[in-house]
mmCIF file of C-alpha atoms in Angstrom:
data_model
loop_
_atom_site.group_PDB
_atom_site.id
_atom_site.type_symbol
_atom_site.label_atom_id
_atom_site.label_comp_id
_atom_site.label_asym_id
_atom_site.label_seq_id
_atom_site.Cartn_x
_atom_site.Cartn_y
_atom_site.Cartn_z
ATOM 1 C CA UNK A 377 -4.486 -31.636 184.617
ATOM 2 C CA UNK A 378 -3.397 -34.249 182.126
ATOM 3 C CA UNK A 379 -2.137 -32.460 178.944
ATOM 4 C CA UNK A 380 -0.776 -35.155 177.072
ATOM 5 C CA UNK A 381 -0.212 -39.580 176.989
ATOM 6 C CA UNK A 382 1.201 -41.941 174.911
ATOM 7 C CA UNK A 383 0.566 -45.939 175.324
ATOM 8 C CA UNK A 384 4.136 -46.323 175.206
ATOM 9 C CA UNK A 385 6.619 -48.289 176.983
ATOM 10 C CA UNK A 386 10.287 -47.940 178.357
ATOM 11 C CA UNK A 387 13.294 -50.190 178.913
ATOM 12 C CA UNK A 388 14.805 -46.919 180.857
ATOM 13 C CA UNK A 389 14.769 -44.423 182.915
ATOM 14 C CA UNK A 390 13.177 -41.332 181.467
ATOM 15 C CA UNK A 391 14.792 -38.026 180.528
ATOM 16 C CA UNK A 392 12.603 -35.267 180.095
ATOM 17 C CA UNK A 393 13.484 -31.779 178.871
ATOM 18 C CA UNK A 394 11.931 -28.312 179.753
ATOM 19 C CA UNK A 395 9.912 -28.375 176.746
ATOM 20 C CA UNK A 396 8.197 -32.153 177.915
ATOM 21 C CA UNK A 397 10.295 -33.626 175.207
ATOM 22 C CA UNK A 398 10.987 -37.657 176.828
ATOM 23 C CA UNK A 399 13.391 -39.624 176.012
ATOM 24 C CA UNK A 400 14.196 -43.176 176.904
ATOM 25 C CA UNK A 401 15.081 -46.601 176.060
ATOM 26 C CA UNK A 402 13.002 -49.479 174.333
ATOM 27 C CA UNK A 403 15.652 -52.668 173.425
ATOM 28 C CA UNK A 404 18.757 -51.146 171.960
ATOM 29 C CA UNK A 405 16.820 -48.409 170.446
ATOM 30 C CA UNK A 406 17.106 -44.483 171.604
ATOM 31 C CA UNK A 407 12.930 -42.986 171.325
ATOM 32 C CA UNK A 408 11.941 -39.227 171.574
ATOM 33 C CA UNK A 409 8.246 -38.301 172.095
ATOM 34 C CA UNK A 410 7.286 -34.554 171.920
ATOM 35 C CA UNK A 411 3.241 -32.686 173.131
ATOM 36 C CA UNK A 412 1.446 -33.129 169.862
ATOM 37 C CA UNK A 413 3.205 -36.498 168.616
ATOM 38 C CA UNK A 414 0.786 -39.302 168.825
ATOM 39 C CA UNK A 415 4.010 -42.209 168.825
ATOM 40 C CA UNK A 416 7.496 -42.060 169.547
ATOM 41 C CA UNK A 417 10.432 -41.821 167.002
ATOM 42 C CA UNK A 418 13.672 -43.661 166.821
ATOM 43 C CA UNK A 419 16.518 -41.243 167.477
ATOM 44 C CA UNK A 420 19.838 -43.896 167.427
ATOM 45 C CA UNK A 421 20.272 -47.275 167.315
ATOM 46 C CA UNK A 422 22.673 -48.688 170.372
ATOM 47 C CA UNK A 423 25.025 -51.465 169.373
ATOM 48 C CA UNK A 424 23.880 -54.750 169.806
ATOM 49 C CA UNK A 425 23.765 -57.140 172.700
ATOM 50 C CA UNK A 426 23.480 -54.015 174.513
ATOM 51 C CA UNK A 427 21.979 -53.985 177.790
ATOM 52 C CA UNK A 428 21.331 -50.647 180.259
ATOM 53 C CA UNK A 429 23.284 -50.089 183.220
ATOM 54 C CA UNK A 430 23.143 -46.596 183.896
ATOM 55 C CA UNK A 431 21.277 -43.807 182.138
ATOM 56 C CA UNK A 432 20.560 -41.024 180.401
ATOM 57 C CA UNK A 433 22.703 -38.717 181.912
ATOM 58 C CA UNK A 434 22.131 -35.381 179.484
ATOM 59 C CA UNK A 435 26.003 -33.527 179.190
ATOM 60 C CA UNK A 436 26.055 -30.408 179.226
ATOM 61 C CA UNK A 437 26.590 -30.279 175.101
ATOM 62 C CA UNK A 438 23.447 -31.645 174.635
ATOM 63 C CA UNK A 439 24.171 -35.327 174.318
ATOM 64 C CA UNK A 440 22.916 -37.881 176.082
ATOM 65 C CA UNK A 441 25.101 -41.067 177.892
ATOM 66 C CA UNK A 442 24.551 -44.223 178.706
ATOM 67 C CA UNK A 443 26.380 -47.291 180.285
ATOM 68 C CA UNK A 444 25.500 -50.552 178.858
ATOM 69 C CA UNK A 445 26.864 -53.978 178.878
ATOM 70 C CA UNK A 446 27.552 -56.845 176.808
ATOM 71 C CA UNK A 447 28.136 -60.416 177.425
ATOM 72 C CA UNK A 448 32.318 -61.262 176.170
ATOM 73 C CA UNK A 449 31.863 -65.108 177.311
ATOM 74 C CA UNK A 450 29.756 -68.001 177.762
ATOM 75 C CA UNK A 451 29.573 -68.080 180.992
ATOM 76 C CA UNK A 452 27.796 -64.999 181.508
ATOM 77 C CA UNK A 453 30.169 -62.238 182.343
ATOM 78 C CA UNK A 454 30.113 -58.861 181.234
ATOM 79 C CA UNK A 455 32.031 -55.820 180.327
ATOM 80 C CA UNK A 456 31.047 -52.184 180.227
ATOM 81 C CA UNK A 457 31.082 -49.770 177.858
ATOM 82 C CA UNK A 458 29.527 -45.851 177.289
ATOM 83 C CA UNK A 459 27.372 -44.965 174.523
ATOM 84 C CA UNK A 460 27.260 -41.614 173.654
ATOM 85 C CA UNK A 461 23.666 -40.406 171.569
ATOM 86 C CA UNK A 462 23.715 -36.821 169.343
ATOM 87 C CA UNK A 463 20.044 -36.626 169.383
ATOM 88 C CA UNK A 464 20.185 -34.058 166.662
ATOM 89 C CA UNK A 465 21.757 -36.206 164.310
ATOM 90 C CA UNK A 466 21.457 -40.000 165.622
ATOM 91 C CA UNK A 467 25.312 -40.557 165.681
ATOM 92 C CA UNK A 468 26.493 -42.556 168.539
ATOM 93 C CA UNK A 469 29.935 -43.019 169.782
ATOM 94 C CA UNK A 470 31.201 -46.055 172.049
ATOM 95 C CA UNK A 471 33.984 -45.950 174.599
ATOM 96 C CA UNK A 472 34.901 -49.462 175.871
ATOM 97 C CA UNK A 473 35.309 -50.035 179.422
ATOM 98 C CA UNK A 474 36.615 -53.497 179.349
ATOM 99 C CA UNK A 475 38.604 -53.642 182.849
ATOM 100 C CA UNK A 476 34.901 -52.429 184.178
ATOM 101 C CA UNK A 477 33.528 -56.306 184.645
ATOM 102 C CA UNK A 478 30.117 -56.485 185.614
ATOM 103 C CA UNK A 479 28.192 -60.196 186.518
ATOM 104 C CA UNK A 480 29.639 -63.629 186.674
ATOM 105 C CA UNK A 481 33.048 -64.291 188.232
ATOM 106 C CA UNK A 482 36.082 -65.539 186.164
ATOM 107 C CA UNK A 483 36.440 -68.634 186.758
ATOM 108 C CA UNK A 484 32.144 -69.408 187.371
ATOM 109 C CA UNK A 485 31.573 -71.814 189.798
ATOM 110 C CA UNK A 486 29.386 -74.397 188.638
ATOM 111 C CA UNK A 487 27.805 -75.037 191.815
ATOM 112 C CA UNK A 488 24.144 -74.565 192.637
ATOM 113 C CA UNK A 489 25.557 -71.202 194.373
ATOM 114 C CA UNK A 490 26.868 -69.463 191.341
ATOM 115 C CA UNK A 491 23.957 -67.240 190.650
ATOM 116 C CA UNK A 492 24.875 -65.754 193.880
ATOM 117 C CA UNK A 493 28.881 -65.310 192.699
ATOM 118 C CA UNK A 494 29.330 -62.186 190.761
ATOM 119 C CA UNK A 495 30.863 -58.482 189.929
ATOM 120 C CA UNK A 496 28.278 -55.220 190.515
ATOM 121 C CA UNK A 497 30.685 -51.800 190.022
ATOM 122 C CA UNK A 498 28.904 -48.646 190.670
ATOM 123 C CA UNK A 499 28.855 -45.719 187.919
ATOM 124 C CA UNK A 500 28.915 -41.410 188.884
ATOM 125 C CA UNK A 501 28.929 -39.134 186.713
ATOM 126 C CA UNK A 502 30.369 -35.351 186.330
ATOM 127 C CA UNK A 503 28.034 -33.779 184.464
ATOM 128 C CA UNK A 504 30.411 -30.372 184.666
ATOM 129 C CA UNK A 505 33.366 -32.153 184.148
ATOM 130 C CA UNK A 506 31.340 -34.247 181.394
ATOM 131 C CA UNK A 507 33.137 -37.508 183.386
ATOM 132 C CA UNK A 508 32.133 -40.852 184.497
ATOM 133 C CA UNK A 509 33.232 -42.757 187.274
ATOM 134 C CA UNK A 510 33.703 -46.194 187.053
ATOM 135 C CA UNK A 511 33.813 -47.728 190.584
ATOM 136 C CA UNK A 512 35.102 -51.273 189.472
ATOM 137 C CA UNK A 513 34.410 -54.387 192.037
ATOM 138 C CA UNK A 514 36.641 -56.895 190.982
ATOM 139 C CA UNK A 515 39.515 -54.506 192.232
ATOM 140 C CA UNK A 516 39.949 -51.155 193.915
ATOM 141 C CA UNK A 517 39.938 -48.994 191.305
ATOM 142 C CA UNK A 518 38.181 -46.451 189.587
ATOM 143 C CA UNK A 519 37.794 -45.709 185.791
ATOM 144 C CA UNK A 520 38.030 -41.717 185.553
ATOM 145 C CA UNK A 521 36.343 -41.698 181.399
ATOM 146 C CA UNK A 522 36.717 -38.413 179.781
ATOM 147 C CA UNK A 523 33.677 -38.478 177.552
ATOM 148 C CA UNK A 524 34.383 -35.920 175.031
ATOM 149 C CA UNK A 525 37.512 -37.227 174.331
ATOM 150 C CA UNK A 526 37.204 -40.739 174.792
ATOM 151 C CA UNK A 527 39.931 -41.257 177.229
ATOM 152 C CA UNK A 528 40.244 -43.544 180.177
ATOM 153 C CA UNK A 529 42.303 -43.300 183.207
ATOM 154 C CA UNK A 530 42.340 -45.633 186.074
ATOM 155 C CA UNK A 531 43.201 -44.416 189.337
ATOM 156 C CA UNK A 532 43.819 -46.695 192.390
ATOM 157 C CA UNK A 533 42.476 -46.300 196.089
ATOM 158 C CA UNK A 534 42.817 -47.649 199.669
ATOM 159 C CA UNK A 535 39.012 -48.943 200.322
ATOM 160 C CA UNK A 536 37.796 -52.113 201.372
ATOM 161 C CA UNK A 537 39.171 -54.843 199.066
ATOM 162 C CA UNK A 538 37.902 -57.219 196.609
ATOM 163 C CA UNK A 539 37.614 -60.632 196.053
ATOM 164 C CA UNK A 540 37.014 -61.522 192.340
ATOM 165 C CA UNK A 541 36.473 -65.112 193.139
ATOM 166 C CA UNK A 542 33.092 -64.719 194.677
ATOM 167 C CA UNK A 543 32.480 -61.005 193.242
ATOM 168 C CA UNK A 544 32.047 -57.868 194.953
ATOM 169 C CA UNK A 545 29.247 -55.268 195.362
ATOM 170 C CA UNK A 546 29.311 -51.724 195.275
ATOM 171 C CA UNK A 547 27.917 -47.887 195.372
ATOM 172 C CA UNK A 548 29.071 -44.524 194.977
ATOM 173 C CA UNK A 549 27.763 -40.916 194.837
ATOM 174 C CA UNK A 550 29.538 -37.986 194.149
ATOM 175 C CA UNK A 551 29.699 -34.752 195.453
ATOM 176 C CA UNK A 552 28.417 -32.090 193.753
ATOM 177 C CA UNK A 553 31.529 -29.896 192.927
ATOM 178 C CA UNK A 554 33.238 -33.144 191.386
ATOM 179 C CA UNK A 555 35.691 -33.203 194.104
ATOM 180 C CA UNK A 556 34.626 -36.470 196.738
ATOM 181 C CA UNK A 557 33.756 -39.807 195.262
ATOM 182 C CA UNK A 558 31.600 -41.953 198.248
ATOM 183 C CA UNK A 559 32.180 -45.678 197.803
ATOM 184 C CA UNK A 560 30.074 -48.340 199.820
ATOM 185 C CA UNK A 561 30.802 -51.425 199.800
ATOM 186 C CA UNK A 562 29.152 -54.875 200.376
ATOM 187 C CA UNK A 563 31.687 -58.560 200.578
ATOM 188 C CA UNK A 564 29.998 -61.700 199.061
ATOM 189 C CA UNK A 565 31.222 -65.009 200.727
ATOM 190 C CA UNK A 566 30.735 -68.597 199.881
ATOM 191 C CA UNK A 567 30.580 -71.260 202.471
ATOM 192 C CA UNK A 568 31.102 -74.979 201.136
ATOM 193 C CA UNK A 569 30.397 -77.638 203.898
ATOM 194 C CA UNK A 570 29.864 -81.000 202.128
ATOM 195 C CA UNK A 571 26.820 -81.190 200.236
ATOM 196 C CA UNK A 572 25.989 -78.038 202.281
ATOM 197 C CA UNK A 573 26.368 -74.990 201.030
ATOM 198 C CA UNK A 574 25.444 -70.477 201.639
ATOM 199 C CA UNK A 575 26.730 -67.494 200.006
ATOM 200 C CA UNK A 576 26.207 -64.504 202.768
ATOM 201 C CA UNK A 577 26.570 -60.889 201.748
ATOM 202 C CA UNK A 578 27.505 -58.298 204.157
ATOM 203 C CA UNK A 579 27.675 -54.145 203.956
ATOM 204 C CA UNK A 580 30.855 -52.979 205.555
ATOM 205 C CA UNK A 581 30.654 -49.349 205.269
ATOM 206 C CA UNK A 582 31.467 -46.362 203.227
ATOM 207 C CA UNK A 583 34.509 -44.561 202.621
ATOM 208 C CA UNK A 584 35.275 -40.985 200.899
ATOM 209 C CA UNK A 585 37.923 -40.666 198.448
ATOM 210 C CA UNK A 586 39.692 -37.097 197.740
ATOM 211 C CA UNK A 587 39.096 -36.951 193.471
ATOM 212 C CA UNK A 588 42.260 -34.683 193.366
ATOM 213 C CA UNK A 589 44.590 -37.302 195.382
ATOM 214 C CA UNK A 590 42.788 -40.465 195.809
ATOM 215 C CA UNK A 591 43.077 -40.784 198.963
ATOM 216 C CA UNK A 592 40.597 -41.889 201.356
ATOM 217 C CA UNK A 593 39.564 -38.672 203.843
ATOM 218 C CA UNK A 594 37.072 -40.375 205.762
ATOM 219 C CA UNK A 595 35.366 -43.605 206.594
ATOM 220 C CA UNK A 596 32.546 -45.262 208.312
ATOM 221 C CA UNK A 597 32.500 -49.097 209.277
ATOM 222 C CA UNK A 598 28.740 -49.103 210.550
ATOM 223 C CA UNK A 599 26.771 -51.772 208.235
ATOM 224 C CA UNK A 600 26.090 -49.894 204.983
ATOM 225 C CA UNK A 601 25.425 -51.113 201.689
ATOM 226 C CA UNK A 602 23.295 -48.149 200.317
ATOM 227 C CA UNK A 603 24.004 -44.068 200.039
ATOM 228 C CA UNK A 604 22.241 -41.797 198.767
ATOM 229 C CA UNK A 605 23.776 -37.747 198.495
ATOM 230 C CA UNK A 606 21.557 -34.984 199.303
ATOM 231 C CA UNK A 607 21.403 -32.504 196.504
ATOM 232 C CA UNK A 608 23.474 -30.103 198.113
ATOM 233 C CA UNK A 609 25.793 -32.671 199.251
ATOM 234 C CA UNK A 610 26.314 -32.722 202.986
ATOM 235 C CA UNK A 611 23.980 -35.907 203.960
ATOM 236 C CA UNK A 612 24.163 -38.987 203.021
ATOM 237 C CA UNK A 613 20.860 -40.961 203.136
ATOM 238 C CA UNK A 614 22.256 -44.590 203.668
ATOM 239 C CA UNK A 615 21.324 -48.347 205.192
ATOM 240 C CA UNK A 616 22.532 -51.489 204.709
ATOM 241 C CA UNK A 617 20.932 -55.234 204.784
ATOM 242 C CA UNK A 618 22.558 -58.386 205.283
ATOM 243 C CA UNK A 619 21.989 -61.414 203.014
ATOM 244 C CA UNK A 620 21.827 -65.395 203.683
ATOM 245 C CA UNK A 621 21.254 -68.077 201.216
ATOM 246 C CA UNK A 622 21.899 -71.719 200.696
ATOM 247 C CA UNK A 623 20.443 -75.294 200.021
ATOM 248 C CA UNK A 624 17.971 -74.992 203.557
ATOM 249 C CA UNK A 625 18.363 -71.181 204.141
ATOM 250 C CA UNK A 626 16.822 -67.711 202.873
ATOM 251 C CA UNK A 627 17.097 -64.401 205.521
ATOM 252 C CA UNK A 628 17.725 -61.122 205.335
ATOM 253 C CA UNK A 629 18.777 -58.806 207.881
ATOM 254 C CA UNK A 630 18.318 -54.785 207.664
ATOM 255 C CA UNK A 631 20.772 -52.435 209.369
ATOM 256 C CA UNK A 632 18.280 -49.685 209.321
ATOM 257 C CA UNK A 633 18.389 -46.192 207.953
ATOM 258 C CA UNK A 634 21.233 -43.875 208.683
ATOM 259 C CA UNK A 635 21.624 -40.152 208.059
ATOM 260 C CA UNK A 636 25.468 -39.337 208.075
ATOM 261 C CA UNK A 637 27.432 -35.939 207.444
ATOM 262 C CA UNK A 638 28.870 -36.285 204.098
ATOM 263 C CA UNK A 639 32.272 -33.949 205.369
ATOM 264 C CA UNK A 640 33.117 -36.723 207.885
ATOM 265 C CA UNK A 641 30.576 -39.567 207.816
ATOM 266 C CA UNK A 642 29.810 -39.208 211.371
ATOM 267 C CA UNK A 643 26.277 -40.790 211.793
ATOM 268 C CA UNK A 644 23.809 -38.360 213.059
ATOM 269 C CA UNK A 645 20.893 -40.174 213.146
ATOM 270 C CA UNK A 646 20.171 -44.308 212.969
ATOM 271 C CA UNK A 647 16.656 -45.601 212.275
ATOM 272 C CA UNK A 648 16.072 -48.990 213.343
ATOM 273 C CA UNK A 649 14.140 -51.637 210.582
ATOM 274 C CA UNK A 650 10.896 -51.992 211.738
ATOM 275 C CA UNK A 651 11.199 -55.896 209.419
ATOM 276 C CA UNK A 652 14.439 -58.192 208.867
ATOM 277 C CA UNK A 653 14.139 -57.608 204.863
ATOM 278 C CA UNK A 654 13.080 -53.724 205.307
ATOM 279 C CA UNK A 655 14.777 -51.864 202.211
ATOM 280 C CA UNK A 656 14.740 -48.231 200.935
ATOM 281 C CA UNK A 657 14.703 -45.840 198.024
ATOM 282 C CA UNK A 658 15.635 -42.524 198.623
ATOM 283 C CA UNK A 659 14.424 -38.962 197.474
ATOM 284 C CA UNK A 660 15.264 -35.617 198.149
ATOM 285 C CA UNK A 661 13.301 -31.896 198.512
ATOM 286 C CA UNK A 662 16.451 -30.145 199.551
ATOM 287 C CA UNK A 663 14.309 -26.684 199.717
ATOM 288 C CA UNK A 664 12.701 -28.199 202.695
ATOM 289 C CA UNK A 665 15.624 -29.981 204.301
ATOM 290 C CA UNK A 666 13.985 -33.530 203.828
ATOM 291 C CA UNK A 667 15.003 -37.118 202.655
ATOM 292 C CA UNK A 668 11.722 -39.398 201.578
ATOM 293 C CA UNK A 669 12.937 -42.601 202.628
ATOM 294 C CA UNK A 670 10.275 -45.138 200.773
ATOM 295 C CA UNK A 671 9.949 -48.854 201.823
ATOM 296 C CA UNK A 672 7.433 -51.397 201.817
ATOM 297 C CA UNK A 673 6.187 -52.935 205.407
ATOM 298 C CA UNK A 674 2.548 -54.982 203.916
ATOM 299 C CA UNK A 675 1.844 -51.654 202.289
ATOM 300 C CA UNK A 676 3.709 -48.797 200.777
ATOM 301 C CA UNK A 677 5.266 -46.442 202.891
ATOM 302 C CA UNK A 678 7.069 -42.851 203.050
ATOM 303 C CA UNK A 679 9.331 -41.304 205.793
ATOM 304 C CA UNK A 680 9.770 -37.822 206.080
ATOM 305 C CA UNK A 681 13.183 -37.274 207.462
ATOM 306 C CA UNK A 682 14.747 -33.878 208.890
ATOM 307 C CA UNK A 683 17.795 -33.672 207.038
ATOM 308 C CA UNK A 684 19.294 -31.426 210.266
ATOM 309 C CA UNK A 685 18.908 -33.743 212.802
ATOM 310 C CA UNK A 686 17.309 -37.302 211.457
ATOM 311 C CA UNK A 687 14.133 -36.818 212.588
ATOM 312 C CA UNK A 688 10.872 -38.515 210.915
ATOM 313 C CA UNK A 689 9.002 -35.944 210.553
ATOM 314 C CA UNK A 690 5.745 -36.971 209.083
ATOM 315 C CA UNK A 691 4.841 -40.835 207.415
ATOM 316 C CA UNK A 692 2.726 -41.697 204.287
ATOM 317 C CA UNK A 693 1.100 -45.714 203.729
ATOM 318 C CA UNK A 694 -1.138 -46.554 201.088
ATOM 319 C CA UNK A 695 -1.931 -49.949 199.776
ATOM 320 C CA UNK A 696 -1.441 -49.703 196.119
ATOM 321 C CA UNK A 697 1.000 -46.881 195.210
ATOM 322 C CA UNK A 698 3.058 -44.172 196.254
ATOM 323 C CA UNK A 699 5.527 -42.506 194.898
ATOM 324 C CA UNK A 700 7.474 -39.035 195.332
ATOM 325 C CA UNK A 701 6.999 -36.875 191.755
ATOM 326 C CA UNK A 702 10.220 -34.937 191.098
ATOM 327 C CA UNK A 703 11.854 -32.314 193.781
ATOM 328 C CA UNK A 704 8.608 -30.602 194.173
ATOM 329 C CA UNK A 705 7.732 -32.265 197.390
ATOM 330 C CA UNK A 706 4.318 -33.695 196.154
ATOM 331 C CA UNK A 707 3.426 -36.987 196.811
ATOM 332 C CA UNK A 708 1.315 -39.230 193.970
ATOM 333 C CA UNK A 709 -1.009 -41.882 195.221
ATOM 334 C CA UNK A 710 -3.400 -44.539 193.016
ATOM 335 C CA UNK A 711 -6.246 -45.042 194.866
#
């Protein structure tokens, strides 16, 4: 039964803590709402210009992280940076990422195609380690931050390449002993023909890089652009879409779902779309084994999928809403 509500709104994802305390974003400001409290309360102020990228992540001192960015030219483009929130005293502390570049391309194109040209890198974090991993997509590297000390180390790796004149797509997971980092990757390509013109994006896989070494220990090249890591970490939940568009063309073009062992990437299982523009969001109940693979096919729909052997197990549709509520393997439905 309902036990508490607030008509509040956030600009985040919401952290909640084991006494219902939420916390969450609204513009640059850090809110906490507590059982009891009729409104929220400011707890910090983020700088300004800041936008979220990735967070809260709670560290294991009691602080909370975030990855924003912030415009450094006209043009567009971005750079990353962590903001650190003591919710006990408001204090925030900033590290700058500013080899992390996130949106437009240096140099921009100014052609009608340049919406379609730019940087997305992918962020992990250790919670243990109190880390974040920077997968940057202008180049392979990765941005190893230390976040109680502040300090940044970049570390190289053998993956797929980059091309920062038309940008560069990626996502990573990592493992849950901190010791494999799983990139995917999708290339961006511009085709000029005249006054004809299409960018295409395609997924081209995933690879697994060693976090003591950096060295790549396994890869996949099936079409991939999405993972998601099982909570005990030896699935990966993945599928991949490819993208057209140009002055007289708009398609998409789904790979399907895949369900791949995280110690090799081996695929185990692979789900074909049932539509050309069929996406997914994953969800785990790793007590029962399953992945809820969610997508949307005229109405709202949820896959049950054996994390053993790939099977669908069991499907969900409903017109207005569904959703999976926490671990718990409950299912919430508007009707």
């Amino acid at each position: 039964e309902q036990v508490e509500s607030w008509a509040e709104y956030a600009d985040s994802e919401i952290h909640a803590t084991d006494d219902a305390t939420l916390y969450f974003l609204r513009g640059e400001q850090v809110r906490r709402v507590s059982p009891g409290e009729s409104n929220s309360q400011i707890v910090a102020d983020l700088p300004s210009g800041f936008s979220i990228w990735a967070g809260p992540e709670a560290s294991i001192d009691g602080r909370f992280n975030y990855v924003g960015t912030r415009s450094f030219d006209s043009n567009g483009a971005q750079e990353a940076f962590v903001s650190i929130v003591d919710p006990a005293n408001g204090q925030v502390t900033q590290i700058d990422l500013p080899e992390v570049l996130v949106g437009a391309v240096d140099p921009v194109s100014q052609g009608p195609w340049a919406g379609y040209l730019y940087n997305s890198p992918s962020f992990s974090w250790d919670r243990d380690a109190n880390r974040l991993l920077a997968v940057h997509a202008n180049e392979d590297v990765v941005s190893e931050v230390d976040v109680s000390s502040g300090v940044v180390t970049e570390h190289t790796f053998s993956g797929f390449g980059a091309n920062p004149s038309t940008g560069t797509r990626r996502w990573s997971a990592l493992s849950p002993d901190g010791q494999v980092l799983y990139v995917s990757n999708t290339d961006v390509t511009l085709i000029e023909d005249d006054d004809d013109w299409s960018v295409t994006t395609s997924p081209v896989g995933v690879i697994a890089i060693d976090i003591a070494t950096w060295e790549v220990v396994a890869r996949t090249d099936a079409p991939i652009s999405d993972i998601y890591l099982s909570p005990a970490g030896d699935r990966l939940v993945a599928f991949g879409y490819e993208t057209e568009e140009g002055a007289a063309v708009s398609r998409a073009n789904s790979s399907g779902l895949f369900l791949l062992d995280a110690s090799d990437l081996t695929s185990l299982a692979h789900h074909e779309p049932e539509d050309l523009d069929e996406s997914y969001t994953i969800t785990f109940n790793q007590d029962a084994g399953v992945a809820y693979a969610f997508t949307w096919l005229g109405m709202q729909r949820v896959d049950a999928i054996d994390l053993g052997s790939g099977e669908v197990l069991a499907t969900a549709e409903n017109r207005e809403f569904l959703d999976m509520i926490g671990p718990i393997g409950v299912l919430g439905s508007a009707r």
